[in-house]
Amino acid sequence: APLPTAWLPALQLARRGSKAVTRHWKAMHFQRQKLLAVTEYLPPRPAVPPRCLPAQREHPQEEDGYARLLRRQVEQVFRSSRMVAVCQYNSMPDEDVVTMRYYLRKHNIEVKFVLNEIVRPVLAQSKYRNLLPLFVCRNILLVSPETRAREMLRVLKGIPQVNLLGACIDNTILSRQGVENFSRLPPLEASQGQTVGALALLPSQTSSLLQHGPSLLTALLDEHIRRLRGTAAPGEPPQEQGKG
């Protein structure tokens, strides 16, 4: 069979080169620059300088009553609690929050959610102003009328969303390391007993040293008298100790 003639498709695609970039930066013509400089808006000067005008009285904004109530509650917390721990709080499920509160409440530790704009003015005017650098994010307070640092650290060890930043225990501001060191201390009753024992040891040693000489002398004199009585004749009366 004869070969068919060459066939060309009805639609042909031709690839064209990219267009040249013609939008280059061009300096502004000097006449236009002059025109813009001449037509630039200059605000009129005031007839009286501002420094010569009387100072405007700022109307003090009335403080919100709810904010005052919250600040009063924070002051009461710091006043009535022997331990106030500042912790960084990260978002966690509500069930975990309830569980954390339950375990902390078993050790008489309460959880207080506070706002920085409420706490910072209170701390700035109190003796706890050194705690201000800790309130820079979302914080919670763990308060207790007793020093339960050991129990608090044991509970927070299983809650990574709550990080201890510092605490104020018995009017003493402690860092996280300071709280851990405080938790390793023995109870107050045991420390008081050890202190009393250490204080009573020195007087007892001094008393024993002072009594050692007279007691030794007495023992020697008793032994000497016993020997003198043993060497005397059976029919002779014992010699008087004051003679000789």
PDB file of C-alpha atoms in Angstrom:
ATOM      1  CA  ALA A   1       0.000   0.000   0.000  1.00  0.00           C
ATOM      2  CA  PRO A   2       1.275   3.451  -0.751  1.00  0.00           C
ATOM      3  CA  LEU A   3       2.553   5.432   2.285  1.00  0.00           C
ATOM      4  CA  PRO A   4       0.204   8.206   3.531  1.00  0.00           C
ATOM      5  CA  THR A   5       1.298  11.754   3.137  1.00  0.00           C
ATOM      6  CA  ALA A   6       2.600  13.721   6.143  1.00  0.00           C
ATOM      7  CA  TRP A   7      -0.121  14.717   8.597  1.00  0.00           C
ATOM      8  CA  LEU A   8      -0.018  17.884  10.670  1.00  0.00           C
ATOM      9  CA  PRO A   9      -2.187  18.417  13.778  1.00  0.00           C
ATOM     10  CA  ALA A  10      -4.826  21.088  13.632  1.00  0.00           C
ATOM     11  CA  LEU A  11      -3.604  22.658  16.953  1.00  0.00           C
ATOM     12  CA  GLN A  12       0.045  23.498  17.369  1.00  0.00           C
ATOM     13  CA  LEU A  13       1.641  24.829  20.562  1.00  0.00           C
ATOM     14  CA  ALA A  14       4.486  27.254  20.164  1.00  0.00           C
ATOM     15  CA  ARG A  15       6.638  28.115  23.208  1.00  0.00           C
ATOM     16  CA  ARG A  16       7.501  31.743  23.398  1.00  0.00           C
ATOM     17  CA  GLY A  17      10.177  33.370  25.504  1.00  0.00           C
ATOM     18  CA  SER A  18       9.407  35.356  28.649  1.00  0.00           C
ATOM     19  CA  LYS A  19       8.739  39.039  28.328  1.00  0.00           C
ATOM     20  CA  ALA A  20      11.480  41.451  29.208  1.00  0.00           C
ATOM     21  CA  VAL A  21      11.151  43.341  32.481  1.00  0.00           C
ATOM     22  CA  THR A  22      10.567  46.965  31.564  1.00  0.00           C
ATOM     23  CA  ARG A  23       9.521  48.359  34.990  1.00  0.00           C
ATOM     24  CA  HIS A  24      12.812  49.516  36.458  1.00  0.00           C
ATOM     25  CA  TRP A  25      13.238  52.108  39.138  1.00  0.00           C
ATOM     26  CA  LYS A  26      13.644  55.553  37.725  1.00  0.00           C
ATOM     27  CA  ALA A  27      14.592  58.694  39.572  1.00  0.00           C
ATOM     28  CA  MET A  28      11.923  61.360  39.909  1.00  0.00           C
ATOM     29  CA  HIS A  29      12.292  64.310  37.596  1.00  0.00           C
ATOM     30  CA  PHE A  30      13.691  67.365  39.329  1.00  0.00           C
ATOM     31  CA  GLN A  31      10.742  69.553  38.220  1.00  0.00           C
ATOM     32  CA  ARG A  32       8.338  67.168  39.906  1.00  0.00           C
ATOM     33  CA  GLN A  33      10.475  67.196  43.019  1.00  0.00           C
ATOM     34  CA  LYS A  34      10.306  70.983  43.070  1.00  0.00           C
ATOM     35  CA  LEU A  35       6.545  70.860  42.618  1.00  0.00           C
ATOM     36  CA  LEU A  36       6.087  68.435  45.511  1.00  0.00           C
ATOM     37  CA  ALA A  37       8.348  70.517  47.749  1.00  0.00           C
ATOM     38  CA  VAL A  38       6.399  73.686  46.965  1.00  0.00           C
ATOM     39  CA  THR A  39       2.985  72.099  47.430  1.00  0.00           C
ATOM     40  CA  GLU A  40       3.894  70.289  50.702  1.00  0.00           C
ATOM     41  CA  TYR A  41       1.367  70.921  53.455  1.00  0.00           C
ATOM     42  CA  LEU A  42       2.649  72.903  56.427  1.00  0.00           C
ATOM     43  CA  PRO A  43       0.288  72.962  59.412  1.00  0.00           C
ATOM     44  CA  PRO A  44      -0.302  76.440  60.827  1.00  0.00           C
ATOM     45  CA  ARG A  45       1.423  77.314  64.064  1.00  0.00           C
ATOM     46  CA  PRO A  46      -0.800  77.845  67.093  1.00  0.00           C
ATOM     47  CA  ALA A  47      -1.316  81.410  68.184  1.00  0.00           C
ATOM     48  CA  VAL A  48      -0.277  80.544  71.750  1.00  0.00           C
ATOM     49  CA  PRO A  49       2.545  78.050  72.393  1.00  0.00           C
ATOM     50  CA  PRO A  50       1.356  74.904  74.156  1.00  0.00           C
ATOM     51  CA  ARG A  51       3.757  75.504  77.056  1.00  0.00           C
ATOM     52  CA  CYS A  52       2.007  78.801  77.793  1.00  0.00           C
ATOM     53  CA  LEU A  53      -1.412  77.209  78.074  1.00  0.00           C
ATOM     54  CA  PRO A  54      -2.688  76.091  81.517  1.00  0.00           C
ATOM     55  CA  ALA A  55      -2.206  72.416  82.242  1.00  0.00           C
ATOM     56  CA  GLN A  56      -5.258  70.326  81.611  1.00  0.00           C
ATOM     57  CA  ARG A  57      -6.599  68.531  84.640  1.00  0.00           C
ATOM     58  CA  GLU A  58      -6.837  64.831  84.175  1.00  0.00           C
ATOM     59  CA  HIS A  59     -10.061  63.404  85.445  1.00  0.00           C
ATOM     60  CA  PRO A  60      -9.192  60.392  87.617  1.00  0.00           C
ATOM     61  CA  GLN A  61     -10.974  57.291  86.507  1.00  0.00           C
ATOM     62  CA  GLU A  62     -13.111  55.687  89.130  1.00  0.00           C
ATOM     63  CA  GLU A  63     -11.721  52.313  90.199  1.00  0.00           C
ATOM     64  CA  ASP A  64     -13.858  49.284  89.601  1.00  0.00           C
ATOM     65  CA  GLY A  65     -15.431  47.897  92.750  1.00  0.00           C
ATOM     66  CA  TYR A  66     -14.874  44.311  91.657  1.00  0.00           C
ATOM     67  CA  ALA A  67     -11.144  44.981  91.210  1.00  0.00           C
ATOM     68  CA  ARG A  68     -10.975  46.418  94.745  1.00  0.00           C
ATOM     69  CA  LEU A  69     -12.682  43.295  96.069  1.00  0.00           C
ATOM     70  CA  LEU A  70     -10.191  41.008  94.317  1.00  0.00           C
ATOM     71  CA  ARG A  71      -7.241  43.016  95.645  1.00  0.00           C
ATOM     72  CA  ARG A  72      -8.639  42.832  99.152  1.00  0.00           C
ATOM     73  CA  GLN A  73      -8.918  39.059  98.814  1.00  0.00           C
ATOM     74  CA  VAL A  74      -5.295  38.812  97.627  1.00  0.00           C
ATOM     75  CA  GLU A  75      -4.138  40.883 100.603  1.00  0.00           C
ATOM     76  CA  GLN A  76      -6.064  38.579 102.928  1.00  0.00           C
ATOM     77  CA  VAL A  77      -4.458  35.516 101.332  1.00  0.00           C
ATOM     78  CA  PHE A  78      -0.928  36.835 101.879  1.00  0.00           C
ATOM     79  CA  ARG A  79      -1.779  37.953 105.400  1.00  0.00           C
ATOM     80  CA  SER A  80      -3.354  34.701 106.632  1.00  0.00           C
ATOM     81  CA  SER A  81      -1.180  32.087 104.867  1.00  0.00           C
ATOM     82  CA  ARG A  82       2.180  30.820 106.066  1.00  0.00           C
ATOM     83  CA  MET A  83       2.976  29.343 102.642  1.00  0.00           C
ATOM     84  CA  VAL A  84       2.215  31.075  99.329  1.00  0.00           C
ATOM     85  CA  ALA A  85       3.692  29.379  96.256  1.00  0.00           C
ATOM     86  CA  VAL A  86       3.713  31.041  92.817  1.00  0.00           C
ATOM     87  CA  CYS A  87       3.380  28.605  89.902  1.00  0.00           C
ATOM     88  CA  GLN A  88       3.244  28.981  86.129  1.00  0.00           C
ATOM     89  CA  TYR A  89       0.001  27.528  84.827  1.00  0.00           C
ATOM     90  CA  ASN A  90      -0.350  26.013  81.363  1.00  0.00           C
ATOM     91  CA  SER A  91      -3.718  25.058  79.938  1.00  0.00           C
ATOM     92  CA  MET A  92      -4.886  21.603  80.996  1.00  0.00           C
ATOM     93  CA  PRO A  93      -8.194  19.709  80.904  1.00  0.00           C
ATOM     94  CA  ASP A  94     -10.806  20.526  83.510  1.00  0.00           C
ATOM     95  CA  GLU A  95     -10.686  16.968  84.851  1.00  0.00           C
ATOM     96  CA  ASP A  96      -6.972  17.333  85.601  1.00  0.00           C
ATOM     97  CA  VAL A  97      -7.607  20.658  87.358  1.00  0.00           C
ATOM     98  CA  VAL A  98     -10.239  19.045  89.575  1.00  0.00           C
ATOM     99  CA  THR A  99      -7.891  16.149  90.354  1.00  0.00           C
ATOM    100  CA  MET A 100      -5.042  18.546  91.226  1.00  0.00           C
ATOM    101  CA  ARG A 101      -7.281  20.534  93.549  1.00  0.00           C
ATOM    102  CA  TYR A 102      -8.484  17.350  95.232  1.00  0.00           C
ATOM    103  CA  TYR A 103      -4.994  16.046  96.014  1.00  0.00           C
ATOM    104  CA  LEU A 104      -3.792  19.470  97.179  1.00  0.00           C
ATOM    105  CA  ARG A 105      -6.851  19.972  99.375  1.00  0.00           C
ATOM    106  CA  LYS A 106      -6.066  16.685 101.148  1.00  0.00           C
ATOM    107  CA  HIS A 107      -2.940  18.437 102.477  1.00  0.00           C
ATOM    108  CA  ASN A 108      -4.829  21.678 103.303  1.00  0.00           C
ATOM    109  CA  ILE A 109      -3.485  23.512 100.243  1.00  0.00           C
ATOM    110  CA  GLU A 110      -5.832  25.717  98.204  1.00  0.00           C
ATOM    111  CA  VAL A 111      -5.468  26.741  94.540  1.00  0.00           C
ATOM    112  CA  LYS A 112      -6.091  30.414  93.713  1.00  0.00           C
ATOM    113  CA  PHE A 113      -6.389  31.646  90.108  1.00  0.00           C
ATOM    114  CA  VAL A 114      -5.332  35.301  90.026  1.00  0.00           C
ATOM    115  CA  LEU A 115      -4.759  37.994  87.400  1.00  0.00           C
ATOM    116  CA  ASN A 116      -1.478  39.855  87.103  1.00  0.00           C
ATOM    117  CA  GLU A 117      -3.196  43.247  86.931  1.00  0.00           C
ATOM    118  CA  ILE A 118      -4.767  42.467  90.312  1.00  0.00           C
ATOM    119  CA  VAL A 119      -1.748  40.958  92.093  1.00  0.00           C
ATOM    120  CA  ARG A 120       0.996  43.313  90.921  1.00  0.00           C
ATOM    121  CA  PRO A 121      -0.448  46.520  92.495  1.00  0.00           C
ATOM    122  CA  VAL A 122      -0.925  44.660  95.778  1.00  0.00           C
ATOM    123  CA  LEU A 123       2.631  43.312  95.855  1.00  0.00           C
ATOM    124  CA  ALA A 124       4.154  46.641  94.816  1.00  0.00           C
ATOM    125  CA  GLN A 125       2.878  48.230  98.058  1.00  0.00           C
ATOM    126  CA  SER A 126       3.746  45.357 100.400  1.00  0.00           C
ATOM    127  CA  LYS A 127       6.843  43.619 101.748  1.00  0.00           C
ATOM    128  CA  TYR A 128       6.471  40.928  99.071  1.00  0.00           C
ATOM    129  CA  ARG A 129       7.531  43.212  96.224  1.00  0.00           C
ATOM    130  CA  ASN A 130      10.441  40.892  95.393  1.00  0.00           C
ATOM    131  CA  LEU A 131       7.869  38.425  94.031  1.00  0.00           C
ATOM    132  CA  LEU A 132       6.889  40.815  91.218  1.00  0.00           C
ATOM    133  CA  PRO A 133       9.297  39.326  88.600  1.00  0.00           C
ATOM    134  CA  LEU A 134       7.440  36.012  88.875  1.00  0.00           C
ATOM    135  CA  PHE A 135       4.114  37.444  87.685  1.00  0.00           C
ATOM    136  CA  VAL A 136       4.791  37.800  83.951  1.00  0.00           C
ATOM    137  CA  CYS A 137       2.500  35.106  82.545  1.00  0.00           C
ATOM    138  CA  ARG A 138      -0.533  33.131  83.616  1.00  0.00           C
ATOM    139  CA  ASN A 139       0.021  32.222  87.255  1.00  0.00           C
ATOM    140  CA  ILE A 140      -1.741  30.443  90.083  1.00  0.00           C
ATOM    141  CA  LEU A 141      -1.174  30.608  93.833  1.00  0.00           C
ATOM    142  CA  LEU A 142      -0.941  27.589  96.115  1.00  0.00           C
ATOM    143  CA  VAL A 143      -1.703  28.822  99.622  1.00  0.00           C
ATOM    144  CA  SER A 144      -1.824  27.018 102.946  1.00  0.00           C
ATOM    145  CA  PRO A 145      -1.995  28.077 106.600  1.00  0.00           C
ATOM    146  CA  GLU A 146       0.764  25.495 107.248  1.00  0.00           C
ATOM    147  CA  THR A 147       4.181  24.883 105.717  1.00  0.00           C
ATOM    148  CA  ARG A 148       3.363  21.884 103.494  1.00  0.00           C
ATOM    149  CA  ALA A 149       6.221  22.246 101.024  1.00  0.00           C
ATOM    150  CA  ARG A 150       7.050  18.539 100.917  1.00  0.00           C
ATOM    151  CA  GLU A 151       3.467  17.502 100.135  1.00  0.00           C
ATOM    152  CA  MET A 152       3.091  20.272  97.553  1.00  0.00           C
ATOM    153  CA  LEU A 153       6.211  19.189  95.660  1.00  0.00           C
ATOM    154  CA  ARG A 154       5.053  15.573  95.742  1.00  0.00           C
ATOM    155  CA  VAL A 155       1.741  16.505  94.094  1.00  0.00           C
ATOM    156  CA  LEU A 156       3.278  18.894  91.532  1.00  0.00           C
ATOM    157  CA  LYS A 157       5.786  16.238  90.496  1.00  0.00           C
ATOM    158  CA  GLY A 158       3.012  14.432  88.600  1.00  0.00           C
ATOM    159  CA  ILE A 159       1.576  17.600  86.989  1.00  0.00           C
ATOM    160  CA  PRO A 160       3.956  18.915  84.287  1.00  0.00           C
ATOM    161  CA  GLN A 161       1.525  21.703  83.316  1.00  0.00           C
ATOM    162  CA  VAL A 162       2.151  23.486  86.638  1.00  0.00           C
ATOM    163  CA  ASN A 163       5.723  24.695  87.243  1.00  0.00           C
ATOM    164  CA  LEU A 164       6.830  26.052  90.594  1.00  0.00           C
ATOM    165  CA  LEU A 165       8.571  29.444  90.275  1.00  0.00           C
ATOM    166  CA  GLY A 166       9.037  30.492  93.887  1.00  0.00           C
ATOM    167  CA  ALA A 167       7.319  30.744  97.238  1.00  0.00           C
ATOM    168  CA  CYS A 168       7.022  32.797 100.387  1.00  0.00           C
ATOM    169  CA  ILE A 169       7.183  30.585 103.488  1.00  0.00           C
ATOM    170  CA  ASP A 170       6.991  32.162 106.952  1.00  0.00           C
ATOM    171  CA  ASN A 171       7.650  35.641 105.515  1.00  0.00           C
ATOM    172  CA  THR A 172      10.778  34.380 103.726  1.00  0.00           C
ATOM    173  CA  ILE A 173      10.968  34.486  99.911  1.00  0.00           C
ATOM    174  CA  LEU A 174      12.474  31.317  98.451  1.00  0.00           C
ATOM    175  CA  SER A 175      13.319  30.185  94.948  1.00  0.00           C
ATOM    176  CA  ARG A 176      12.397  26.769  93.593  1.00  0.00           C
ATOM    177  CA  GLN A 177      15.689  25.326  94.854  1.00  0.00           C
ATOM    178  CA  GLY A 178      15.103  26.987  98.207  1.00  0.00           C
ATOM    179  CA  VAL A 179      11.668  25.357  98.481  1.00  0.00           C
ATOM    180  CA  GLU A 180      13.184  21.956  97.705  1.00  0.00           C
ATOM    181  CA  ASN A 181      15.847  22.479 100.372  1.00  0.00           C
ATOM    182  CA  PHE A 182      13.183  23.569 102.851  1.00  0.00           C
ATOM    183  CA  SER A 183      11.147  20.423 102.165  1.00  0.00           C
ATOM    184  CA  ARG A 184      14.109  18.251 103.212  1.00  0.00           C
ATOM    185  CA  LEU A 185      14.317  19.853 106.659  1.00  0.00           C
ATOM    186  CA  PRO A 186      12.980  17.849 109.643  1.00  0.00           C
ATOM    187  CA  PRO A 187       9.741  18.926 111.360  1.00  0.00           C
ATOM    188  CA  LEU A 188       9.798  21.912 113.675  1.00  0.00           C
ATOM    189  CA  GLU A 189       9.248  19.787 116.795  1.00  0.00           C
ATOM    190  CA  ALA A 190      12.209  17.553 115.944  1.00  0.00           C
ATOM    191  CA  SER A 191      14.420  20.590 115.250  1.00  0.00           C
ATOM    192  CA  GLN A 192      13.413  22.147 118.563  1.00  0.00           C
ATOM    193  CA  GLY A 193      14.229  18.892 120.400  1.00  0.00           C
ATOM    194  CA  GLN A 194      17.638  18.696 118.739  1.00  0.00           C
ATOM    195  CA  THR A 195      18.353  22.309 119.642  1.00  0.00           C
ATOM    196  CA  VAL A 196      17.358  21.786 123.277  1.00  0.00           C
ATOM    197  CA  GLY A 197      19.524  18.653 123.440  1.00  0.00           C
ATOM    198  CA  ALA A 198      22.517  20.471 121.977  1.00  0.00           C
ATOM    199  CA  LEU A 199      22.080  23.367 124.400  1.00  0.00           C
ATOM    200  CA  ALA A 200      21.743  21.027 127.408  1.00  0.00           C
ATOM    201  CA  LEU A 201      24.814  18.989 126.443  1.00  0.00           C
ATOM    202  CA  LEU A 202      27.360  21.737 127.137  1.00  0.00           C
ATOM    203  CA  PRO A 203      26.145  22.542 130.703  1.00  0.00           C
ATOM    204  CA  SER A 204      26.034  18.834 131.542  1.00  0.00           C
ATOM    205  CA  GLN A 205      29.596  18.361 130.337  1.00  0.00           C
ATOM    206  CA  THR A 206      30.746  21.407 132.305  1.00  0.00           C
ATOM    207  CA  SER A 207      29.008  20.157 135.444  1.00  0.00           C
ATOM    208  CA  SER A 208      30.566  16.697 135.087  1.00  0.00           C
ATOM    209  CA  LEU A 209      34.032  18.217 134.644  1.00  0.00           C
ATOM    210  CA  LEU A 210      33.598  20.396 137.739  1.00  0.00           C
ATOM    211  CA  GLN A 211      32.392  17.459 139.835  1.00  0.00           C
ATOM    212  CA  HIS A 212      35.089  15.060 138.644  1.00  0.00           C
ATOM    213  CA  GLY A 213      37.859  16.492 140.885  1.00  0.00           C
ATOM    214  CA  PRO A 214      35.905  16.571 144.197  1.00  0.00           C
ATOM    215  CA  SER A 215      34.440  13.109 143.574  1.00  0.00           C
ATOM    216  CA  LEU A 216      37.922  11.674 142.870  1.00  0.00           C
ATOM    217  CA  LEU A 217      39.340  13.324 146.007  1.00  0.00           C
ATOM    218  CA  THR A 218      36.486  11.931 148.101  1.00  0.00           C
ATOM    219  CA  ALA A 219      37.068   8.447 146.726  1.00  0.00           C
ATOM    220  CA  LEU A 220      40.792   8.632 147.530  1.00  0.00           C
ATOM    221  CA  LEU A 221      40.140   9.827 151.091  1.00  0.00           C
ATOM    222  CA  ASP A 222      37.601   7.031 151.673  1.00  0.00           C
ATOM    223  CA  GLU A 223      40.111   4.460 150.434  1.00  0.00           C
ATOM    224  CA  HIS A 224      42.820   5.900 152.692  1.00  0.00           C
ATOM    225  CA  ILE A 225      40.545   5.745 155.765  1.00  0.00           C
ATOM    226  CA  ARG A 226      39.587   2.153 154.961  1.00  0.00           C
ATOM    227  CA  ARG A 227      43.229   1.134 154.754  1.00  0.00           C
ATOM    228  CA  LEU A 228      44.072   2.889 158.041  1.00  0.00           C
ATOM    229  CA  ARG A 229      41.247   1.067 159.825  1.00  0.00           C
ATOM    230  CA  GLY A 230      42.370  -2.233 158.368  1.00  0.00           C
ATOM    231  CA  THR A 231      46.005  -1.885 159.561  1.00  0.00           C
ATOM    232  CA  ALA A 232      45.099  -0.891 163.176  1.00  0.00           C
ATOM    233  CA  ALA A 233      45.360  -3.526 166.034  1.00  0.00           C
ATOM    234  CA  PRO A 234      42.182  -5.352 166.999  1.00  0.00           C
ATOM    235  CA  GLY A 235      42.205  -4.166 170.639  1.00  0.00           C
ATOM    236  CA  GLU A 236      43.413  -0.631 169.927  1.00  0.00           C
ATOM    237  CA  PRO A 237      41.047   2.149 169.086  1.00  0.00           C
ATOM    238  CA  PRO A 238      41.465   3.697 165.623  1.00  0.00           C
ATOM    239  CA  GLN A 239      43.782   6.636 165.491  1.00  0.00           C
ATOM    240  CA  GLU A 240      42.289  10.070 165.180  1.00  0.00           C
ATOM    241  CA  GLN A 241      42.586  11.501 161.738  1.00  0.00           C
ATOM    242  CA  GLY A 242      43.194  15.052 162.952  1.00  0.00           C
ATOM    243  CA  LYS A 243      46.557  14.250 164.679  1.00  0.00           C
ATOM    244  CA  GLY A 244      50.000  13.842 163.217  1.00  0.00           C
TER     245      GLY A 244
END
